[in-house]
mmCIF file of C-alpha atoms and ligand atoms in Angstrom:
data_model
loop_
_atom_site.group_PDB
_atom_site.id
_atom_site.type_symbol
_atom_site.label_atom_id
_atom_site.label_comp_id
_atom_site.label_asym_id
_atom_site.label_seq_id
_atom_site.Cartn_x
_atom_site.Cartn_y
_atom_site.Cartn_z
ATOM 1 C CA GLU A 1 -9.333 25.678 -27.219
ATOM 2 C CA TYR A 2 -9.548 21.919 -26.588
ATOM 3 C CA ILE A 3 -6.249 21.319 -28.400
ATOM 4 C CA LYS A 4 -4.608 23.999 -26.299
ATOM 5 C CA GLU A 5 -5.893 22.349 -23.129
ATOM 6 C CA LEU A 6 -4.465 19.005 -24.193
ATOM 7 C CA ARG A 7 -1.142 20.654 -24.946
ATOM 8 C CA ASP A 8 -1.117 22.261 -21.497
ATOM 9 C CA ILE A 9 -1.855 18.942 -19.837
ATOM 10 C CA SER A 10 0.894 17.101 -21.639
ATOM 11 C CA HIS A 11 3.281 19.915 -20.768
ATOM 12 C CA LEU A 12 2.269 19.599 -17.120
ATOM 13 C CA GLU A 13 2.681 15.819 -17.227
ATOM 14 C CA LYS A 14 6.209 16.172 -18.595
ATOM 15 C CA LYS A 15 7.102 18.749 -15.992
ATOM 16 C CA LEU A 16 5.944 16.456 -13.205
ATOM 17 C CA GLN A 17 7.782 13.497 -14.723
ATOM 18 C CA LYS A 18 10.955 15.514 -14.541
ATOM 19 C CA ILE A 19 10.390 16.721 -10.965
ATOM 20 C CA LEU A 20 9.607 13.266 -9.622
ATOM 21 C CA GLY A 21 12.086 11.537 -11.913
ATOM 22 C CA ILE A 22 9.614 8.923 -13.066
ATOM 23 C CA GLN A 23 8.839 7.490 -16.489
ATOM 24 C CA LYS A 24 5.277 8.604 -16.900
ATOM 25 C CA VAL A 25 2.641 10.857 -15.340
ATOM 26 C CA LYS A 26 -1.011 10.722 -16.338
ATOM 27 C CA LEU A 27 -3.261 13.593 -15.278
ATOM 28 C CA VAL A 28 -7.011 13.843 -15.072
ATOM 29 C CA ASN A 29 -7.756 16.961 -17.065
ATOM 30 C CA GLY A 30 -9.219 20.151 -15.654
ATOM 31 C CA VAL A 31 -10.737 21.316 -12.435
ATOM 32 C CA VAL A 32 -12.559 18.438 -10.787
ATOM 33 C CA ALA A 33 -14.812 19.047 -7.782
ATOM 34 C CA ALA A 34 -13.182 17.567 -4.690
ATOM 35 C CA GLY A 35 -16.045 15.093 -4.243
ATOM 36 C CA ASP A 36 -15.568 13.706 -7.766
ATOM 37 C CA LEU A 37 -11.814 13.518 -7.716
ATOM 38 C CA LYS A 38 -11.420 9.909 -6.614
ATOM 39 C CA ALA A 39 -14.004 8.706 -9.114
ATOM 40 C CA GLU A 40 -12.242 10.573 -11.949
ATOM 41 C CA ILE A 41 -8.830 9.275 -10.969
ATOM 42 C CA GLY A 42 -10.321 5.823 -10.469
ATOM 43 C CA ARG A 43 -11.795 5.930 -13.963
ATOM 44 C CA MET A 44 -8.527 6.927 -15.569
ATOM 45 C CA ALA A 45 -6.524 4.370 -13.595
ATOM 46 C CA SER A 46 -8.973 1.544 -14.280
ATOM 47 C CA LYS A 47 -8.828 2.200 -18.017
ATOM 48 C CA PHE A 48 -5.071 2.337 -17.942
ATOM 49 C CA LEU A 49 -4.854 -0.883 -15.939
ATOM 50 C CA GLN A 50 -7.213 -2.678 -18.288
ATOM 51 C CA GLN A 51 -5.031 -1.697 -21.237
ATOM 52 C CA GLU A 52 -1.822 -2.731 -19.528
ATOM 53 C CA ILE A 53 -2.848 -6.135 -18.182
ATOM 54 C CA GLU A 54 -1.821 -9.141 -20.242
ATOM 55 C CA ASN A 55 -2.254 -12.879 -19.854
ATOM 56 C CA GLY A 56 0.377 -14.291 -17.531
ATOM 57 C CA ASP A 57 0.534 -11.156 -15.404
ATOM 58 C CA ILE A 58 0.543 -11.212 -11.631
ATOM 59 C CA LEU A 59 -0.959 -7.985 -10.347
ATOM 60 C CA ALA A 60 -0.445 -6.793 -6.773
ATOM 61 C CA VAL A 61 -2.753 -4.159 -5.306
ATOM 62 C CA THR A 62 -2.896 -2.190 -2.066
ATOM 63 C CA GLY A 63 -5.914 -0.932 -0.155
ATOM 64 C CA GLY A 64 -7.481 2.473 0.323
ATOM 65 C CA THR A 65 -10.411 4.449 -1.010
ATOM 66 C CA THR A 66 -8.613 5.373 -4.249
ATOM 67 C CA LEU A 67 -7.870 1.739 -5.049
ATOM 68 C CA ALA A 68 -11.467 0.850 -4.141
ATOM 69 C CA GLN A 69 -12.597 3.394 -6.760
ATOM 70 C CA ILE A 70 -10.364 1.817 -9.369
ATOM 71 C CA ALA A 71 -11.942 -1.573 -8.675
ATOM 72 C CA ALA A 72 -15.416 -0.024 -8.803
ATOM 73 C CA GLU A 73 -14.749 1.715 -12.121
ATOM 74 C CA MET A 74 -13.401 -1.373 -13.882
ATOM 75 C CA SER A 75 -15.711 -3.105 -16.313
ATOM 76 C CA TYR A 76 -16.286 -6.853 -16.397
ATOM 77 C CA SER A 77 -14.248 -8.753 -18.953
ATOM 78 C CA THR A 78 -16.326 -10.929 -21.260
ATOM 79 C CA GLU A 79 -13.762 -13.713 -21.200
ATOM 80 C CA ALA A 80 -11.630 -15.468 -18.600
ATOM 81 C CA ARG A 81 -8.036 -14.300 -18.495
ATOM 82 C CA GLU A 82 -4.851 -15.736 -17.118
ATOM 83 C CA VAL A 83 -4.251 -12.972 -14.625
ATOM 84 C CA THR A 84 -3.627 -13.472 -10.922
ATOM 85 C CA VAL A 85 -4.364 -10.695 -8.457
ATOM 86 C CA VAL A 86 -2.883 -10.560 -4.959
ATOM 87 C CA PRO A 87 -2.844 -8.027 -2.129
ATOM 88 C CA GLY A 88 0.504 -6.264 -1.825
ATOM 89 C CA ARG A 89 0.448 -6.314 1.941
ATOM 90 C CA GLY A 90 -1.829 -7.733 4.596
ATOM 91 C CA GLY A 91 -2.943 -6.607 8.015
ATOM 92 C CA LEU A 92 -2.599 -2.856 7.640
ATOM 93 C CA GLY A 93 -5.621 -2.115 9.778
ATOM 94 C CA GLU A 94 -8.094 -0.958 7.148
ATOM 95 C CA ASP A 95 -11.869 -1.398 7.106
ATOM 96 C CA VAL A 96 -12.866 -4.440 5.103
ATOM 97 C CA GLU A 97 -14.322 -2.427 2.175
ATOM 98 C CA ILE A 98 -10.986 -0.802 1.487
ATOM 99 C CA GLN A 99 -8.666 -3.665 2.410
ATOM 100 C CA ALA A 100 -6.191 -4.873 -0.191
ATOM 101 C CA ASN A 101 -7.790 -8.359 0.018
ATOM 102 C CA THR A 102 -11.223 -7.042 -0.915
ATOM 103 C CA ILE A 103 -9.847 -4.948 -3.744
ATOM 104 C CA ALA A 104 -7.723 -7.807 -5.109
ATOM 105 C CA ALA A 105 -10.748 -10.124 -5.208
ATOM 106 C CA LYS A 106 -12.933 -7.499 -6.892
ATOM 107 C CA ILE A 107 -10.380 -6.618 -9.546
ATOM 108 C CA ALA A 108 -9.746 -10.325 -10.253
ATOM 109 C CA LYS A 109 -13.475 -10.908 -10.776
ATOM 110 C CA LYS A 110 -13.723 -7.934 -13.126
ATOM 111 C CA ILE A 111 -10.676 -8.910 -15.145
ATOM 112 C CA GLY A 112 -11.836 -12.533 -15.361
ATOM 113 C CA GLY A 113 -8.770 -13.725 -13.472
ATOM 114 C CA THR A 114 -8.055 -15.480 -10.202
ATOM 115 C CA TYR A 115 -6.933 -14.229 -6.806
ATOM 116 C CA HIS A 116 -5.043 -15.303 -3.697
ATOM 117 C CA LEU A 117 -5.568 -13.517 -0.391
ATOM 118 C CA LEU A 118 -3.494 -12.707 2.663
ATOM 119 C CA HIS A 119 -5.433 -13.260 5.856
ATOM 120 C CA ILE A 120 -3.251 -11.474 8.367
ATOM 121 C CA PRO A 121 -4.515 -9.939 11.595
ATOM 122 C CA ASP A 122 -3.971 -6.205 12.048
ATOM 123 C CA ASN A 123 -1.197 -4.931 14.297
ATOM 124 C CA ILE A 124 0.390 -8.337 14.543
ATOM 125 C CA ALA A 125 3.253 -8.714 17.008
ATOM 126 C CA GLU A 126 6.637 -8.757 15.303
ATOM 127 C CA GLU A 127 7.569 -12.120 16.860
ATOM 128 C CA ASN A 128 4.534 -13.844 15.335
ATOM 129 C CA ILE A 129 5.267 -12.902 11.769
ATOM 130 C CA TYR A 130 7.741 -15.720 11.213
ATOM 131 C CA TYR A 131 5.199 -18.401 12.134
ATOM 132 C CA LEU A 132 2.441 -16.761 10.187
ATOM 133 C CA THR A 133 4.449 -16.727 6.976
ATOM 134 C CA LYS A 134 4.921 -20.511 7.325
ATOM 135 C CA GLU A 135 1.155 -21.091 7.187
ATOM 136 C CA PRO A 136 0.548 -22.887 3.865
ATOM 137 C CA SER A 137 -2.122 -20.523 2.507
ATOM 138 C CA ILE A 138 -0.162 -17.422 3.480
ATOM 139 C CA LYS A 139 3.090 -18.924 2.222
ATOM 140 C CA LYS A 140 1.496 -19.608 -1.136
ATOM 141 C CA THR A 141 0.151 -16.058 -1.544
ATOM 142 C CA LEU A 142 3.513 -14.609 -0.504
ATOM 143 C CA GLU A 143 5.279 -16.758 -3.107
ATOM 144 C CA ILE A 144 2.927 -15.508 -5.809
ATOM 145 C CA LEU A 145 3.296 -11.955 -4.555
ATOM 146 C CA LYS A 146 7.076 -12.121 -4.936
ATOM 147 C CA GLN A 147 6.525 -12.833 -8.630
ATOM 148 C CA ALA A 148 4.174 -9.901 -9.201
ATOM 149 C CA ASN A 149 5.170 -7.991 -12.323
ATOM 150 C CA ILE A 150 2.635 -5.178 -11.971
ATOM 151 C CA LEU A 151 1.833 -3.330 -8.791
ATOM 152 C CA ILE A 152 -0.707 -0.586 -8.268
ATOM 153 C CA HIS A 153 -0.720 1.250 -4.960
ATOM 154 C CA GLY A 154 -2.023 4.337 -3.172
ATOM 155 C CA VAL A 155 -0.369 7.057 -1.112
ATOM 156 C CA GLY A 156 -1.782 8.858 1.900
ATOM 157 C CA THR A 157 -0.690 11.612 4.240
ATOM 158 C CA ALA A 158 1.136 10.280 7.286
ATOM 159 C CA LYS A 159 -1.319 11.923 9.654
ATOM 160 C CA ASN A 160 -4.458 10.567 7.996
ATOM 161 C CA MET A 161 -3.074 7.076 7.682
ATOM 162 C CA ALA A 162 -1.892 6.942 11.268
ATOM 163 C CA LYS A 163 -5.335 8.114 12.380
ATOM 164 C CA ARG A 164 -7.141 5.667 10.092
ATOM 165 C CA ARG A 165 -5.094 2.816 11.529
ATOM 166 C CA GLY A 166 -6.062 3.738 15.060
ATOM 167 C CA MET A 167 -2.722 4.999 16.288
ATOM 168 C CA LYS A 168 -2.945 6.845 19.578
ATOM 169 C CA LYS A 169 -2.947 10.654 19.602
ATOM 170 C CA ASN A 170 0.480 10.926 21.202
ATOM 171 C CA GLU A 171 1.931 8.364 18.765
ATOM 172 C CA ILE A 172 0.577 10.353 15.838
ATOM 173 C CA LYS A 173 2.078 13.481 17.304
ATOM 174 C CA ASP A 174 5.472 11.777 17.669
ATOM 175 C CA LEU A 175 5.303 10.478 14.116
ATOM 176 C CA VAL A 176 4.494 13.899 12.696
ATOM 177 C CA GLU A 177 7.130 15.566 14.849
ATOM 178 C CA ALA A 178 9.669 13.044 13.579
ATOM 179 C CA GLY A 179 8.901 14.443 10.127
ATOM 180 C CA ALA A 180 6.536 11.845 8.618
ATOM 181 C CA VAL A 181 4.532 13.371 5.772
ATOM 182 C CA GLY A 182 3.565 10.481 3.497
ATOM 183 C CA GLU A 183 2.654 6.822 3.687
ATOM 184 C CA ALA A 184 2.567 3.911 1.263
ATOM 185 C CA PHE A 185 2.370 0.153 2.013
ATOM 186 C CA GLY A 186 2.696 0.678 5.726
ATOM 187 C CA PHE A 187 5.893 2.735 5.329
ATOM 188 C CA TYR A 188 5.999 6.299 6.574
ATOM 189 C CA PHE A 189 8.274 8.728 4.684
ATOM 190 C CA ASN A 190 9.715 12.108 5.595
ATOM 191 C CA SER A 191 9.900 14.921 3.057
ATOM 192 C CA LEU A 192 13.295 13.658 1.887
ATOM 193 C CA GLY A 193 11.736 10.329 0.964
ATOM 194 C CA GLU A 194 13.389 8.479 3.833
ATOM 195 C CA ILE A 195 11.481 5.797 5.718
ATOM 196 C CA ILE A 196 11.168 6.784 9.331
ATOM 197 C CA TYR A 197 8.597 4.292 10.583
ATOM 198 C CA SER A 198 6.829 1.170 9.385
ATOM 199 C CA THR A 199 3.727 -0.762 10.372
ATOM 200 C CA THR A 200 4.380 -4.386 11.212
ATOM 201 C CA SER A 201 2.796 -6.416 8.450
ATOM 202 C CA VAL A 202 3.427 -9.069 5.845
ATOM 203 C CA GLY A 203 3.966 -8.779 2.099
ATOM 204 C CA LEU A 204 5.973 -6.621 -0.270
ATOM 205 C CA ASN A 205 8.801 -4.484 0.994
ATOM 206 C CA LEU A 206 10.064 -1.370 -0.692
ATOM 207 C CA ASP A 207 13.065 -3.308 -2.032
ATOM 208 C CA ASP A 208 10.642 -5.565 -3.862
ATOM 209 C CA LEU A 209 9.299 -2.537 -5.710
ATOM 210 C CA GLU A 210 12.637 -1.980 -7.387
ATOM 211 C CA ALA A 211 12.382 -5.451 -8.897
ATOM 212 C CA THR A 212 8.729 -5.156 -9.951
ATOM 213 C CA LYS A 213 8.542 -4.383 -13.633
ATOM 214 C CA LYS A 214 5.731 -1.891 -13.593
ATOM 215 C CA VAL A 215 4.780 0.054 -10.477
ATOM 216 C CA ILE A 216 1.794 2.369 -10.774
ATOM 217 C CA VAL A 217 0.991 4.850 -8.010
ATOM 218 C CA VAL A 218 -2.411 6.466 -7.827
ATOM 219 C CA ALA A 219 -3.191 9.432 -5.555
ATOM 220 C CA GLY A 220 -4.900 12.784 -5.833
ATOM 221 C CA GLY A 221 -5.912 15.797 -3.772
ATOM 222 C CA GLU A 222 -3.906 18.892 -2.915
ATOM 223 C CA ASP A 223 -3.536 17.672 0.658
ATOM 224 C CA LYS A 224 -1.576 14.674 -0.686
ATOM 225 C CA ALA A 225 0.974 16.735 -2.627
ATOM 226 C CA GLU A 226 3.664 16.559 0.051
ATOM 227 C CA ALA A 227 2.967 12.871 0.631
ATOM 228 C CA ILE A 228 3.337 12.142 -3.085
ATOM 229 C CA ILE A 229 6.665 13.959 -3.254
ATOM 230 C CA ALA A 230 7.841 11.959 -0.233
ATOM 231 C CA ALA A 231 6.714 8.505 -1.359
ATOM 232 C CA VAL A 232 7.250 8.678 -5.119
ATOM 233 C CA SER A 233 10.679 8.288 -6.657
ATOM 234 C CA SER A 234 12.365 6.752 -9.680
ATOM 235 C CA LYS A 235 13.645 4.056 -7.354
ATOM 236 C CA TYR A 236 10.179 2.655 -6.738
ATOM 237 C CA GLN A 237 7.522 3.804 -9.195
ATOM 238 C CA ASP A 238 7.240 4.048 -12.959
ATOM 239 C CA ILE A 239 3.859 5.678 -13.460
ATOM 240 C CA LEU A 240 1.889 8.226 -11.428
ATOM 241 C CA ILE A 241 -1.807 8.796 -12.030
ATOM 242 C CA THR A 242 -3.162 11.967 -10.446
ATOM 243 C CA ASP A 243 -4.964 15.176 -11.436
ATOM 244 C CA GLU A 244 -4.135 18.654 -12.623
ATOM 245 C CA ILE A 245 -4.723 20.461 -9.326
ATOM 246 C CA THR A 246 -2.535 18.045 -7.378
ATOM 247 C CA ALA A 247 0.108 18.327 -10.096
ATOM 248 C CA ARG A 248 0.173 22.113 -9.832
ATOM 249 C CA LYS A 249 0.398 21.887 -6.054
ATOM 250 C CA ILE A 250 3.381 19.511 -6.287
ATOM 251 C CA ILE A 251 5.102 21.888 -8.698
ATOM 252 C CA SER A 252 4.424 24.853 -6.407
ATOM 253 C CA LEU A 253 6.123 23.049 -3.536
ATOM 254 C CA GLN A 254 9.410 22.722 -5.443
HETATM 255 O O1 F6P B 1 -3.582 1.284 3.720
HETATM 256 C C1 F6P B 1 -3.456 1.073 2.374
HETATM 257 C C2 F6P B 1 -3.117 2.312 1.593
HETATM 258 O O2 F6P B 1 -2.846 1.958 0.265
HETATM 259 C C3 F6P B 1 -1.974 3.126 2.159
HETATM 260 O O3 F6P B 1 -0.711 2.559 1.932
HETATM 261 C C4 F6P B 1 -2.190 4.473 1.524
HETATM 262 O O4 F6P B 1 -1.539 5.501 2.211
HETATM 263 C C5 F6P B 1 -3.685 4.586 1.627
HETATM 264 O O5 F6P B 1 -4.204 3.260 1.608
HETATM 265 C C6 F6P B 1 -4.334 5.451 0.603
HETATM 266 O O6 F6P B 1 -5.693 5.511 0.904
HETATM 267 P P1 F6P B 1 -6.730 6.505 0.215
HETATM 268 O O7 F6P B 1 -6.718 6.150 -1.234
HETATM 269 O O8 F6P B 1 -8.008 6.198 0.880
HETATM 270 O O9 F6P B 1 -6.244 7.888 0.474
#
């Protein structure tokens, strides 16, 4: 019975790989209670990350509750490692516990590496970005970030993310009416995977993802199925970590 289950899972993973056009899909096995989903995905992703990380790596991370779970599930390394962790973007308007800065620092501590942070105010005016990126500490982090060879990021539904970032009701309505279904990195995607809106912030752009060697996306929950389809493509990501229920939902939407 167990063998059959494993076979089913690997079949499902392959099917999803094909649909999304990405290299690898890893699925948390079985029916997981909604309340445990993030912890299960976090556990799987943290293990995977710990296996993948090598000395010399520069790891970029985004924020969110899923990424926070990954950081929480990681175990402390017994030795110091030459790994640098940086936030992928700054100033996205998240609570401090789930900010990319906080997660980068936590993961660096667990891995036994070092970190550089991006202290950027939320909702910064477009015209101030230029000056901000000339600030020595920000400039340094951005330079390191451009050299990141591994990136791990989350995906959210457009509606939830707009709400979480404090967008006004009518703005959220406009965004949804314009077709936004998914969000990653401050970019809002429609169901065709096109970017239709972006939050003003500093850090990686989607073009940078194409150059990053290994891009891991982590997201689960049936409600995120559409968002995952919108934000995940062979152009940007290499590996998706999610769960069986979400996988089946994505397949059903094809
Ligand atoms: O704001 C950072 C971010 O990574 C978003 O880009 C993404 O949509 C969201 O967090 C995911 O958050 P959660 O894991 O809490 O759903």
